[in-house]
Coordinates of C-alpha atoms in Angstrom, one line a residue:
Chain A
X21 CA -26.7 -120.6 -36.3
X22 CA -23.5 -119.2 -34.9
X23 CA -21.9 -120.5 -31.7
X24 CA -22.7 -117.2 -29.9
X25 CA -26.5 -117.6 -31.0
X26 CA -26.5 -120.8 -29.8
X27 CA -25.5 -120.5 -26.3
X28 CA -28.0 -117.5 -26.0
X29 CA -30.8 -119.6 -27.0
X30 CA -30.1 -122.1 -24.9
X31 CA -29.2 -119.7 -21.9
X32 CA -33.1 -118.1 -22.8
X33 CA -34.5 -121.2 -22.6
X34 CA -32.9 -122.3 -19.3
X35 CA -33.9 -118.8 -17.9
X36 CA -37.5 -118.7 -19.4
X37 CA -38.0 -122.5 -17.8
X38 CA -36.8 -121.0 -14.6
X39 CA -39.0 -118.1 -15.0
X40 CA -42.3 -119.5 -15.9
X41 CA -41.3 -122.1 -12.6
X42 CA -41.1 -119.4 -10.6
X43 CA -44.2 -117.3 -12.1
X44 CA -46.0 -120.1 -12.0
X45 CA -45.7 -121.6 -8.7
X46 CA -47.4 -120.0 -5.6
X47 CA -45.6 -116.8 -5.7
X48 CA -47.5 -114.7 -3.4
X49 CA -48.0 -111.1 -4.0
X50 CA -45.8 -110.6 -1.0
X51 CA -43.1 -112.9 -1.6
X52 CA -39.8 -111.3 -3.4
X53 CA -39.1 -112.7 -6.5
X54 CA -36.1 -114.3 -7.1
X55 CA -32.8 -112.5 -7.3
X56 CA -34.6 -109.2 -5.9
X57 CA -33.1 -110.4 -2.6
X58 CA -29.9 -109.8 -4.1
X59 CA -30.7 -107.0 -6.0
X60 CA -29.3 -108.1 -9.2
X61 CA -30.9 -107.6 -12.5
X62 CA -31.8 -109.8 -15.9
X63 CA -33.8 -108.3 -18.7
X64 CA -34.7 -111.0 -21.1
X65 CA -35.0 -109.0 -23.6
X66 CA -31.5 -108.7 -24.2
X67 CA -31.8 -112.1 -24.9
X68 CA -35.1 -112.4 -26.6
X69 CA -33.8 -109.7 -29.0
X70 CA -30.9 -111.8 -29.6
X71 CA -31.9 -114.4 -32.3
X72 CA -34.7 -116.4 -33.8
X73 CA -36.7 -118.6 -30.9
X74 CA -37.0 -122.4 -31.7
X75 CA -39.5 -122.1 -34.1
X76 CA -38.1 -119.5 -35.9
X77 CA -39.6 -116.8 -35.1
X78 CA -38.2 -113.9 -33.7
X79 CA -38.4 -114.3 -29.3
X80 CA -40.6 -112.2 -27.9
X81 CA -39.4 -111.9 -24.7
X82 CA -39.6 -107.9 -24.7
X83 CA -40.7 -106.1 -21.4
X84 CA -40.1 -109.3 -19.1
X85 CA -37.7 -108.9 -17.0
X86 CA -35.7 -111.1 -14.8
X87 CA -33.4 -110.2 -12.3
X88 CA -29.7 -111.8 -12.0
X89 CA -27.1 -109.2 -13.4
X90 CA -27.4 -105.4 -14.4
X91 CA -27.6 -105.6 -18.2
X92 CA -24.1 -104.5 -19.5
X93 CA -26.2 -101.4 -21.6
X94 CA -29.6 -100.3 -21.2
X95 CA -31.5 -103.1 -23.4
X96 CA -33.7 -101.6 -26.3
X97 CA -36.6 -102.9 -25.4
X98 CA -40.2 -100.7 -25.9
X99 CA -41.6 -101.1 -22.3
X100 CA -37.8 -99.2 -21.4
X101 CA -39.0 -96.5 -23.5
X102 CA -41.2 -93.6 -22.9
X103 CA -43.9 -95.1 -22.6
X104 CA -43.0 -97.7 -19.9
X105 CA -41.5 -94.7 -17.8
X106 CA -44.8 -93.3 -17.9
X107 CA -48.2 -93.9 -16.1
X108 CA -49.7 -94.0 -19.2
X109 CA -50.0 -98.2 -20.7
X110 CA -48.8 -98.4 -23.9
X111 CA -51.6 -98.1 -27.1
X112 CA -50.9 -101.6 -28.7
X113 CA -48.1 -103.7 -26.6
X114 CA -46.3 -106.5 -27.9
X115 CA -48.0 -109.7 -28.0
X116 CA -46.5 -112.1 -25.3
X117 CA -45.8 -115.7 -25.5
X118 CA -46.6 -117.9 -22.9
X119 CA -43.3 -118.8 -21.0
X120 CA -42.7 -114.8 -20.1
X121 CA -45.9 -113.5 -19.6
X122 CA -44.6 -113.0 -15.9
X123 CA -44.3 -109.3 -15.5
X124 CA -42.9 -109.1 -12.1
X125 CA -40.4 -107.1 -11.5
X126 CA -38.1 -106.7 -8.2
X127 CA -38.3 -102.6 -9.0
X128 CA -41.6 -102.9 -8.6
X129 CA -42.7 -104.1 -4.7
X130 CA -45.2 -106.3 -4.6
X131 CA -47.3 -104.7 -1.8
X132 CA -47.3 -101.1 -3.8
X133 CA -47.8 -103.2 -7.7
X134 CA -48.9 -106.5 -7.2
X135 CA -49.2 -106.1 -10.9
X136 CA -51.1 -108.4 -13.4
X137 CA -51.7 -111.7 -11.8
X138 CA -50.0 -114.8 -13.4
X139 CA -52.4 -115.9 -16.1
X140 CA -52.5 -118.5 -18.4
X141 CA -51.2 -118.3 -22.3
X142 CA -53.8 -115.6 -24.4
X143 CA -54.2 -115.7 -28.0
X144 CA -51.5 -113.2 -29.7
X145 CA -54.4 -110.8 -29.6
X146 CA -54.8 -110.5 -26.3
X147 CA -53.9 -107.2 -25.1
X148 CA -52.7 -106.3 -21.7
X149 CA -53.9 -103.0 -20.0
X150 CA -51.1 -102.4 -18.3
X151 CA -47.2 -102.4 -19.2
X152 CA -45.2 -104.3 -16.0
X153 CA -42.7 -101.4 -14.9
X154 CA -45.4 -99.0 -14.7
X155 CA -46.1 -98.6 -10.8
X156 CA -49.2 -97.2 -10.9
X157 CA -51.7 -100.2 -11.2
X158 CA -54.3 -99.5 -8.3
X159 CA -54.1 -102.6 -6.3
X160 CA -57.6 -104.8 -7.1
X161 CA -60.5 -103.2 -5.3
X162 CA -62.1 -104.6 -2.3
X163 CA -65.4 -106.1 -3.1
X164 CA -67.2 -102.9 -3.3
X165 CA -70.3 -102.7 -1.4
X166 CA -73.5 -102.9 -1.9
X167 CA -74.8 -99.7 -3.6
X168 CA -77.8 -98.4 -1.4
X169 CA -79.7 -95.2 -1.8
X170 CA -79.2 -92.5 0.5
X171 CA -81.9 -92.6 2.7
X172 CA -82.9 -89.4 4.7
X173 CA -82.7 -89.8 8.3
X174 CA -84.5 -87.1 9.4
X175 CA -88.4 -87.2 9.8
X176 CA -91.0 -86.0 7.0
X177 CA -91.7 -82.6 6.8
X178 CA -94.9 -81.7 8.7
X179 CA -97.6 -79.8 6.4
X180 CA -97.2 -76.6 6.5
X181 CA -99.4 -74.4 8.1
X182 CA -98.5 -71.1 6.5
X183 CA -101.2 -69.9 4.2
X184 CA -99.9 -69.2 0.7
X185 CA -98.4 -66.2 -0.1
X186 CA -100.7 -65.2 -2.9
X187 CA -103.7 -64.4 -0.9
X188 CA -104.5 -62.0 0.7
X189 CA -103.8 -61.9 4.9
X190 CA -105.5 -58.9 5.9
X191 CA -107.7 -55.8 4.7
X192 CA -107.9 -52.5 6.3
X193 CA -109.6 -49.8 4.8
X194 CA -108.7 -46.1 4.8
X195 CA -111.4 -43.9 3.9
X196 CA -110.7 -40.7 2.0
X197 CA -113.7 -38.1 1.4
X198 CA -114.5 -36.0 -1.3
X199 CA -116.6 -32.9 -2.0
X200 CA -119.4 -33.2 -3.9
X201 CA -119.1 -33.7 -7.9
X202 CA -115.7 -32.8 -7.0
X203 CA -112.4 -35.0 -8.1
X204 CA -109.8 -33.2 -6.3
X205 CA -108.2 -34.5 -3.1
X206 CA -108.6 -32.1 -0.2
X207 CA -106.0 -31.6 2.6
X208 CA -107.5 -33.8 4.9
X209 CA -107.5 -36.1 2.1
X210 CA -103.5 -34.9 0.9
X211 CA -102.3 -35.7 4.6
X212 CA -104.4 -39.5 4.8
X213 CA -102.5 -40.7 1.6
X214 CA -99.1 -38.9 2.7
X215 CA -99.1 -41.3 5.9
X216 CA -100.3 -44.0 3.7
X217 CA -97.5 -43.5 1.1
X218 CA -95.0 -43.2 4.7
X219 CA -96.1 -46.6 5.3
X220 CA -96.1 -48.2 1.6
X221 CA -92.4 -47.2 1.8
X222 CA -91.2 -48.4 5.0
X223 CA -93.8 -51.8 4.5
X224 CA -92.6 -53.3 0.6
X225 CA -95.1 -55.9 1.4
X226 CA -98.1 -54.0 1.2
X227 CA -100.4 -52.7 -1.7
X228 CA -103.3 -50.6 -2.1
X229 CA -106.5 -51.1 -4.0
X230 CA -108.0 -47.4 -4.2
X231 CA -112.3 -48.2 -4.8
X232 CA -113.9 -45.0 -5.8
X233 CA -117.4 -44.1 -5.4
X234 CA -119.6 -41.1 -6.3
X235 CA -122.9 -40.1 -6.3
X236 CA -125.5 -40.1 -8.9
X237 CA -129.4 -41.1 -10.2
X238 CA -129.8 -43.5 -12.2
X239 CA -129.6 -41.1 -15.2
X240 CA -125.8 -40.1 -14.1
X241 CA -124.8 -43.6 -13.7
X242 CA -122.5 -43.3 -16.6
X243 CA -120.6 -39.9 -15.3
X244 CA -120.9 -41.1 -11.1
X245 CA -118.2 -44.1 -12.7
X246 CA -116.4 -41.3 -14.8
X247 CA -116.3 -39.4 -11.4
X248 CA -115.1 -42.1 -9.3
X249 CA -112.4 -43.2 -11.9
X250 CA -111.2 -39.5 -11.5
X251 CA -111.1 -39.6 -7.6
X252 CA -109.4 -43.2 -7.7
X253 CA -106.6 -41.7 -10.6
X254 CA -106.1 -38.3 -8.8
X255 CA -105.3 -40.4 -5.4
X256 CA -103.2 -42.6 -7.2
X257 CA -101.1 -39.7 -8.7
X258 CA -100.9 -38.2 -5.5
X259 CA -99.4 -41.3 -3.8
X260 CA -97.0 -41.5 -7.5
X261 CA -95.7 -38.0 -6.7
X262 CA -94.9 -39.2 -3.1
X263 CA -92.8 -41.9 -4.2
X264 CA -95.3 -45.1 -4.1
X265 CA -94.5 -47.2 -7.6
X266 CA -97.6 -47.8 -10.1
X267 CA -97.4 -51.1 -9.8
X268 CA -98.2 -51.5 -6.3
X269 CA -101.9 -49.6 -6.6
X270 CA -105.2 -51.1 -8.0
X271 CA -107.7 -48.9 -9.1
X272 CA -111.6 -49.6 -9.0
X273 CA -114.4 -47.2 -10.2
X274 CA -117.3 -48.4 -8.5
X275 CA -119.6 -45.6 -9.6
X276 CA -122.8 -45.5 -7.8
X277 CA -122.6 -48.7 -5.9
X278 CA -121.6 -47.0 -3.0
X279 CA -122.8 -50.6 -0.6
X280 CA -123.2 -47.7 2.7
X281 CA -121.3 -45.1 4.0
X282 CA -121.1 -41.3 1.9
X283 CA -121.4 -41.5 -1.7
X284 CA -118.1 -39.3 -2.6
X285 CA -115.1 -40.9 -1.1
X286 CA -112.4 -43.2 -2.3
X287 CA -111.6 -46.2 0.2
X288 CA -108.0 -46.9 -0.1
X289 CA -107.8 -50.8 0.6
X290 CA -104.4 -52.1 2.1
X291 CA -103.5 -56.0 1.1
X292 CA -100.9 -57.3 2.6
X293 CA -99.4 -60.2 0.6
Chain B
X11 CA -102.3 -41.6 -46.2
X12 CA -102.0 -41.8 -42.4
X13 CA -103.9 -38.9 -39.9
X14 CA -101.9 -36.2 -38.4
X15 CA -102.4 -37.4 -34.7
X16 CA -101.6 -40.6 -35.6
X17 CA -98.4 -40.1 -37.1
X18 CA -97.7 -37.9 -33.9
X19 CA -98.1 -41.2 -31.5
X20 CA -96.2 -43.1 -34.1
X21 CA -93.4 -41.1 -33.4
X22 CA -93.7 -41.1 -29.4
X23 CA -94.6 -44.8 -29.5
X24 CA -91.3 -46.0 -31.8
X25 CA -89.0 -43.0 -30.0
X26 CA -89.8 -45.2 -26.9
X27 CA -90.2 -48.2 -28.3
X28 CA -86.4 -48.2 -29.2
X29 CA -85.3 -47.5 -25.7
X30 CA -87.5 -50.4 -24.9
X31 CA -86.0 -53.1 -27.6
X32 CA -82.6 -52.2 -26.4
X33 CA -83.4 -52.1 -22.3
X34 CA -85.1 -55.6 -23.3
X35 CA -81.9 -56.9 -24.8
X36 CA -80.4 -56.0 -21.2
X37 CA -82.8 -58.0 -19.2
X38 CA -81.7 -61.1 -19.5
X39 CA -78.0 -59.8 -18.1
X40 CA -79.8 -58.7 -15.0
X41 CA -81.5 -62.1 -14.3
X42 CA -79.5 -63.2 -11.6
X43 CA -80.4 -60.1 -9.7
X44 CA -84.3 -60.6 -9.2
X45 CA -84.6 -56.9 -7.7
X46 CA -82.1 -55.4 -9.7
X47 CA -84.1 -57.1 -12.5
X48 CA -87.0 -55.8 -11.6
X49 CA -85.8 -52.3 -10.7
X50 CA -83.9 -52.0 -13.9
X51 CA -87.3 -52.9 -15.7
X52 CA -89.3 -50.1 -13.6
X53 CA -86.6 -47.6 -14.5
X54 CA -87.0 -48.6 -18.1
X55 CA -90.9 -48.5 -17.7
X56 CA -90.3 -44.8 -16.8
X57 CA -87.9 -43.9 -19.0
X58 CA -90.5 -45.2 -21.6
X59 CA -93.1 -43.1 -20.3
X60 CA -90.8 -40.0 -20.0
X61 CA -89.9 -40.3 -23.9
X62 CA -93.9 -40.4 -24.7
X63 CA -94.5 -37.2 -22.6
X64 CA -91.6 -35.9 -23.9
X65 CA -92.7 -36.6 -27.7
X66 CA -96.7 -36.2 -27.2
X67 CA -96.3 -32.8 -25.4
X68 CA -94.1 -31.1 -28.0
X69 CA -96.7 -32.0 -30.5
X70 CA -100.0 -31.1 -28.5
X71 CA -98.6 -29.4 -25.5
X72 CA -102.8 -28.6 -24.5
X73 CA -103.7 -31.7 -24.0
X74 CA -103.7 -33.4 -21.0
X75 CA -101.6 -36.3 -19.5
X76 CA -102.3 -39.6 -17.6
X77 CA -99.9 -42.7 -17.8
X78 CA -99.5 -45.4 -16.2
X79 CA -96.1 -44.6 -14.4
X80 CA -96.4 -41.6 -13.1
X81 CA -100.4 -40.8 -13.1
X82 CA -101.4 -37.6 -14.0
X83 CA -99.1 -35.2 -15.5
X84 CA -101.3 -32.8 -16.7
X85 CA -104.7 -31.6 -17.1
X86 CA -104.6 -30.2 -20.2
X87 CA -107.4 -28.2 -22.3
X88 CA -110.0 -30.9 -19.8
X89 CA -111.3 -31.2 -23.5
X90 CA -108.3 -33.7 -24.8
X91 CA -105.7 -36.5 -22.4
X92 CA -103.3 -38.6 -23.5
X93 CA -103.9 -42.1 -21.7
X94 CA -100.4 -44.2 -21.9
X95 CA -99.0 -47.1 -21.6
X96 CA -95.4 -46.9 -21.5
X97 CA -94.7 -50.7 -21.1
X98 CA -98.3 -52.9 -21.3
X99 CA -96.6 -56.9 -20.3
X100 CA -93.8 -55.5 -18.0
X101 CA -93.9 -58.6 -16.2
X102 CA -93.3 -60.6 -19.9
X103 CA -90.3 -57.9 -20.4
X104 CA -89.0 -59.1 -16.3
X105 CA -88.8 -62.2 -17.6
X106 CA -87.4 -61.9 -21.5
X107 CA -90.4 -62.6 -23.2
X108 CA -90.9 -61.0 -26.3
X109 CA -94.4 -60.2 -25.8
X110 CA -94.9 -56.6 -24.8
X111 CA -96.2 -53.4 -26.6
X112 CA -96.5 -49.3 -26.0
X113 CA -99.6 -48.4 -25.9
X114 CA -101.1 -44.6 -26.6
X115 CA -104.9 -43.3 -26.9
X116 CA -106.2 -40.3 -26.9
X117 CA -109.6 -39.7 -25.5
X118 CA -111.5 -36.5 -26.8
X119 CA -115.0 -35.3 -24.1
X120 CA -114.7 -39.1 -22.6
X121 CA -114.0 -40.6 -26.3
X122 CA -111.5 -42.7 -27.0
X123 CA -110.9 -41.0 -30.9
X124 CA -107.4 -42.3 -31.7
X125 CA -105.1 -45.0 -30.4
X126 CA -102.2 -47.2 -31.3
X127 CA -100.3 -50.2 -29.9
X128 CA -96.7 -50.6 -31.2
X129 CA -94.7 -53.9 -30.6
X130 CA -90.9 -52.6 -30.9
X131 CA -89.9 -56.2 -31.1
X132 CA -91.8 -57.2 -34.0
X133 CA -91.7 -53.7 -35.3
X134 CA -96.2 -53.6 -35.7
X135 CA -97.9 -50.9 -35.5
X136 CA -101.4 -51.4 -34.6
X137 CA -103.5 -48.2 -35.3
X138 CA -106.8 -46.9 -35.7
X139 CA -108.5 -43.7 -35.8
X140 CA -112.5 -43.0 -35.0
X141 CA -114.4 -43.5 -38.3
X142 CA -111.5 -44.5 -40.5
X143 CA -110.6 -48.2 -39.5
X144 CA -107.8 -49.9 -37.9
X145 CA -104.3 -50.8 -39.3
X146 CA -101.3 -53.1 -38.7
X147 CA -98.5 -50.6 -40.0
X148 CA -100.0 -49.6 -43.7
X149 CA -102.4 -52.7 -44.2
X150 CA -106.2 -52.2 -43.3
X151 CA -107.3 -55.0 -40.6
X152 CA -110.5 -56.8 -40.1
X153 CA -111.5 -59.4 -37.0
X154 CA -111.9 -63.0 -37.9
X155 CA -114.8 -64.4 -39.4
X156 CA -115.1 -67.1 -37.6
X157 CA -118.8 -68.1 -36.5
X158 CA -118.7 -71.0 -33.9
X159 CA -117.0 -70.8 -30.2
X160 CA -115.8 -74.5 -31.2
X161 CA -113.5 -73.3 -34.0
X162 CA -112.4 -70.0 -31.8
X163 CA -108.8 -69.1 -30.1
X164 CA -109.8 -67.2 -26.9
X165 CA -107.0 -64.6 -25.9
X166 CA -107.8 -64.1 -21.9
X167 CA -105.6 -62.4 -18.7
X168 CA -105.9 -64.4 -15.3
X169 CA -105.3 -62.5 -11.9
X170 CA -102.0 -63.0 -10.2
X171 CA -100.7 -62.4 -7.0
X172 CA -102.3 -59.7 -5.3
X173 CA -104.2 -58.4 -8.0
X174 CA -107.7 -59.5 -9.1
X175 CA -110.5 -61.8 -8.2
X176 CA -108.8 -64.9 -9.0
X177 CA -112.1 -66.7 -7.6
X178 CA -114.4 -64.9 -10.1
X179 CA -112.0 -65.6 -12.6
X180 CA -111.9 -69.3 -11.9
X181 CA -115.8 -69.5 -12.5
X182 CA -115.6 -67.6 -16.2
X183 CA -112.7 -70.1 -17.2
X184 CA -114.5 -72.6 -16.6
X185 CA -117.4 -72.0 -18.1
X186 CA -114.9 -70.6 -21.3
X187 CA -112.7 -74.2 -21.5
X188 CA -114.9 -76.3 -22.5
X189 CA -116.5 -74.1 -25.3
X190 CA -113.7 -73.1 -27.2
X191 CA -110.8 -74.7 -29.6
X192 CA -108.4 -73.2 -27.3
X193 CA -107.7 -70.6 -25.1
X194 CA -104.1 -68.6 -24.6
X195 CA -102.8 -66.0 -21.9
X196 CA -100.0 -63.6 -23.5
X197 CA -99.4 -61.1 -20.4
X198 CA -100.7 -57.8 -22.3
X199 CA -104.1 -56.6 -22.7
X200 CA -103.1 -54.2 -25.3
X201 CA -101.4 -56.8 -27.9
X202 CA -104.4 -59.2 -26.9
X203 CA -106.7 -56.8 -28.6
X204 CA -104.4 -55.9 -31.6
X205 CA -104.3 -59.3 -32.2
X206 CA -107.7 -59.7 -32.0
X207 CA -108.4 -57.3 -34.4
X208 CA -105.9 -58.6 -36.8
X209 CA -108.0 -61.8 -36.8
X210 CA -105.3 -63.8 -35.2
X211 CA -107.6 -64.2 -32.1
X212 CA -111.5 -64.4 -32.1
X213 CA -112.1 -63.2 -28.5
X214 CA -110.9 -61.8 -25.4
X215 CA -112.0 -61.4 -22.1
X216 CA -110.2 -60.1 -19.0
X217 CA -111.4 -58.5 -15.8
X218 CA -109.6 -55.4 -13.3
X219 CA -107.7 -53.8 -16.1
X220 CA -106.9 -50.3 -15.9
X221 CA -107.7 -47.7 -18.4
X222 CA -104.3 -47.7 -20.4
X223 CA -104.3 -50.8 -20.4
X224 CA -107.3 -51.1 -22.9
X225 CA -108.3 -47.5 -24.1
X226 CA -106.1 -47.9 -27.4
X227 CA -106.7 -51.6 -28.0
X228 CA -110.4 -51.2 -28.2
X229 CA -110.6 -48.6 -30.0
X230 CA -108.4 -50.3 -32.7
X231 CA -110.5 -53.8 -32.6
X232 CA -113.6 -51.9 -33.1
X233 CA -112.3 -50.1 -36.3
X234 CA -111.3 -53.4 -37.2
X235 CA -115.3 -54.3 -37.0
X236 CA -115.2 -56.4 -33.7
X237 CA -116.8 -55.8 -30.7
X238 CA -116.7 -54.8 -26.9
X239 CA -118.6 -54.2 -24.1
X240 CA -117.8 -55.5 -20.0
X241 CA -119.5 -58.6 -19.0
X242 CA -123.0 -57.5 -18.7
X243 CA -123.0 -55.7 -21.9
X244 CA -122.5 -52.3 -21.4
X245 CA -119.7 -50.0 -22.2
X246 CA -118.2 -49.0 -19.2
X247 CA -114.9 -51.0 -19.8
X248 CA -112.8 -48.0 -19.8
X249 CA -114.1 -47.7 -16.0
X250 CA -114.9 -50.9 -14.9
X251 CA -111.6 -52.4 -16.4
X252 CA -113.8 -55.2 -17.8
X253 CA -113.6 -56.1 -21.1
X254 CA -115.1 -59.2 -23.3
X255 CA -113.8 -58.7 -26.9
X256 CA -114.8 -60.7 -30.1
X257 CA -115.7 -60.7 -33.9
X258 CA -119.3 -60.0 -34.5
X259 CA -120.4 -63.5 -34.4
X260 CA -118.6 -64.9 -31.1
X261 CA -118.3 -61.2 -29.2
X262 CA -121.7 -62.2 -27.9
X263 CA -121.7 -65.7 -27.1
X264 CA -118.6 -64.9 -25.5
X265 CA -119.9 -62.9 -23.2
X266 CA -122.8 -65.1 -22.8
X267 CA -121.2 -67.7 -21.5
X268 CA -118.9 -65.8 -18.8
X269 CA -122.6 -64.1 -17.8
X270 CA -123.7 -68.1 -17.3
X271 CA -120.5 -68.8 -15.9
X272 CA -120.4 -65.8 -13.1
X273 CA -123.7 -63.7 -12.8
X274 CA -121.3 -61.2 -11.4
X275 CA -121.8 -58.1 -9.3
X276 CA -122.3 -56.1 -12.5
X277 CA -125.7 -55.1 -14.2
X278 CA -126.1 -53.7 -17.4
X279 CA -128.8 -51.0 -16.2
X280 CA -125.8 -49.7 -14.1
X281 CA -123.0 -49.9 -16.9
X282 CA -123.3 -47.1 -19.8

């Protein structure tokens, strides 16, 4: 061991003594650590990099810092690399030993990066989640509080008195007459489904169910329904042609069962829904 | 070797029916726009319709017209109509289910003598003429032989919003649920019956249909040797827009057990 290898052990050893007093004692996280005060700076790992430790192997003193002097050249050390200079902790850092674990460092305030807090010696395997320099370790967390469930403030909702939509609010019938054994609307019957078809369009809301009767014997049953389903189609063509969508018209062909009134007519049925 | 008329509403139905396919592809773009959904889907509907007049006019330009968008187009000979169906499940096409059909009869003196229903998605053609049987595109179809309403798969339509007896309906469900191996509701009367008389379903039952909803498909499940009649057994479906549907064997009971289920308003001495 040369004479120059010599003195820098023994100069690392003094230091990391002095270190791991000063880490270890009650250093608050606002106290300056030592030699920030006079803003001078020592990186060990000038030193550490500068010969075998005591036992032979090589110091690993790399990424603590100590503050005395400015180091004569920038100090090859991997947390001065990229990495360090980034926010982003480094994949697989360097295994620490136990006498400069301290990673405070005077360009790092405590208040912002109170940084790791001084722990006791880990296993070589032991691996740190974040490098020292980095100044973006979230101080520790408040005790979070307890987690509880939104609860609604407001009162339950009343039930509803709205009837459903799907049924059916109110009928009214319009009643369009026919000639006998006839199919075809007459003009009386033209103008009743004109103002009906006036309405459909200005009301979306409303549909029509057209039930067609017609007369007949018991012998005609079969052509009264044939007649009826005429009257019902021709109505519903006529309200077509005046702009009234299929799909809002029902058709029934109630043949005979006529249930009062005149035999040949069509009662046009308006649902609102 | 297919029958002249037939191969006319072939044409109409797929000329159509390829509008539709791509206007269905489209749908689902529009879904964040209920109404403009919904008008895009009407305008399709009548487009669909259009392309059917269009083609069914240019072949038989006598005979007479009524579809379900825009009513009656045309008398015709009063011997021959055209009853159509442009989009039968527009509310399954609103939404982008693939479940909707064209469907075309045409009645003859009050007949219903020739019908198809044509499924653009699936590319079937479900077709029958009077007297000469019913087909799925080239292969001759038959119902189901199943025997027992505990083995069956009832197809059915329910009332919605607006539209229908949904009370009446309630009472013929229930009677149907407990009967049956299961019971399914596809959104289109016409593709109900095809299926039915493909033997995929072994009944079907629905009430307030209209007439172009059913006039093709009934035709084509009794080619296929099923049966229909409305509830109380007569034949006035076309008219009275109901319709219970089956093989020979569970047509009946069928309609037996919605008669328990719901006496109904209707009597057979008044149906034809």
């Amino acid at each position: 061991m040369s004479l120059t290898a010599l003195h820098s052990k023994m100069l690392a050893s003094a230091l990391g003594v002095c270190a791991g007093l000063l880490v270890t004692g009650p250093i608050s996280a606002q106290q300056q650590p030592l030699g920030s005060a006079n803003g001078v700076v020592i990186d060990l790992s000038v030193l550490g990099n500068g010969g075998p430790s005591a036992n032979g192997k090589a110091s690993t003193i790399t990424g603590d810092r100590f503050t005395l002097f400015p180091p004569p050249q920038k100090p090859v050390s991997r947390l001065e690399g990229p990495l360090a200079n980034s926010a982003i902790a480094p994949a697989s850092p360097t295994p620490r030993q136990s006498s400069t674990t301290n990673p405070i460092s005077s360009t790092t305030p405590a208040a912002v990066n109170p940084g790791p807090k001084p722990e006791t010696p880990k296993p070589a395997t032991t691996t740190p989640t974040v490098p020292a320099t980095t100044a973006v370790v979230p101080p520790p967390l408040p005790a979070a509080p307890p987690i509880t469930p939104k609860v609604k403030t407001h009162p339950p909702k009343t039930q509803t008195t709205a009837s459903p939509p799907a049924r059916i609010e109110a009928d009214r019938k319009t009643r369009i007459l026919f000639d006998a054994g006839s199919e075809n609307l007459t003009d009386v019957a033209k103008a009743t489904l004109d103002a009906l078809a006036k309405r459909m369009m200005v009301d979306t809301h409303i549909r029509l169910q057209l039930q067609a009767y017609a007369a007949g014997t018991a012998e005609s049953a079969p052509d009264a329904r044939r007649l009826s389903l005429s009257r019902a189609l021709k109505a519903r063509s006529h309200l077509i042609n005046q702009g009234i969508i299929s799909t809002r018209m029902d058709v029934r062909a109630l043949g005979m069962k006529t249930e009062g009134g005149p035999s040949d007519r069509v009662d046009v049925v308006v649902v609102r829904r | 070797m297919r029958p002249a008329i037939i191969n006319v509403m072939d044409k109409a139905a797929r000329r159509a029916g390829r509008d539709l396919a791509r206007d269905f592809g489209e749908v689902e773009q529009l879904q964040v726009s209920r109404k403009g959904a919904a008008d895009f889907v009407t305008a399709a509907d009548r487009k669909a319709e259009a392309t059917v007049h269009y083609e069914l006019t240019k072949a038989r330009a006598e005979f007479g017209f009524l579809g379900e968008e825009g009513g009656i187009r045309s008398e015709g000979d009063g011997v021959h109509r055209w009853i159509v169906d442009p989009l039968d499940g527009t509310t399954n096409f609103l939404h982008g289910l693939p479940q909707f059909a064209v469907s075309i009869a045409l009645e003859e003196r009050g007949q219903i003598v020739a019908g198809i229903v044509y499924n653009p998605l699936t590319d079937e053609l479900f077709w029958a003429e009077r007297g000469t049987g019913a087909y799925l595109n080239d292969t001759r179809l038959r119902v189901s032989a199943r025997q027992h309403m505990s083995e069956s798969l009832i197809a059915t339509g329910m009332p919605f919003m607006g539209h229908g007896d949904d009370i009446r309906y309630l009472k013929t469900l229930r009677g149907v649920i407990g009967e049956v191996a299961g019971i399914r509701r596809y959104g289109s009367a016409a593709l109900d019956l095809a299926y039915l008389a493909a033997g995929r379903f072994d009944g079907f039952w629905e009430f307030d249909l209209n007439i172009w909803d059913i006039a093709a498909g009934i035709l084509i499940v009794r080619e296929a040797g099923g049966f229909v009649s409305d509830i109380a057994g007569g034949d006035s479906m076309l008219i009275t827009g109901e319709v219970v549907a089956g093989n020979d064997r569970i047509q009946e009971k069928l309609r037996k057990c919605l008669r328990e289920a719901d006496p109904g308003p209707t009597d057979k001495s008044a149906a034809s």
